[in-house]
Amino acid sequence: MYLPSFVTGSLIARFGKERIVATGLALLLICAAIALTGADIAHFWATLIILGVGWNFGFVGATAMLTETYRPEEAARAQGLNDFLLFGSVALASAGSGGVFALAGWNAVNVVVFPVVALALAALLWLVLASRAPAVSGSDGPPP
């Protein structure tokens, strides 16, 4: 989970934050798919390794994206709020996954990954498309 951090920054510099986040999300989908195919030790090893790399790419890439959203004087508050929301969500998701596992089993825990990652990929795609759209000036109106 933390070991890829030694190369994630270089990968972000080479391929871009959005591509690394998308790769991380794709790895999370692969992880869930593998977990759905079995529950023996080989599946657990594979899913844990892929989960760790996927989490790292998603977390480090998204954190790098966050740094472009605020002014320098807002850094402490913005990063603090991000950490609070992020790790609060992680705590709720961890508790929720235990409940899902107890009520519906291992496969249900892994199936839940797909819509969550699809939502994250959709948000990332929207962000990429919105950032590439030409800026529209509301005060000048259309060109003559």
XYZ file of C-alpha atoms in Angstrom, residues 14 16 34 40 42 62-63 72 76 83 89 91 98 102 110 116-117 123 129:
19
model
C 5.258 11.237 -16.541
C -0.411 12.875 -15.256
C -10.344 -11.428 -8.546
C -8.238 -19.146 -1.204
C -3.707 -17.081 -3.764
C -6.117 12.507 -5.923
C -4.090 14.247 -3.222
C -1.432 28.770 -0.600
C -3.759 23.935 6.027
C -8.210 14.425 5.669
C -15.476 8.154 5.087
C -14.094 4.688 8.980
C -18.272 -5.418 8.170
C -22.120 -10.171 8.185
C -16.788 -7.092 -3.450
C -18.551 3.017 -6.048
C -15.602 2.904 -8.463
C -16.517 12.076 -11.538
C -13.669 16.893 -19.722
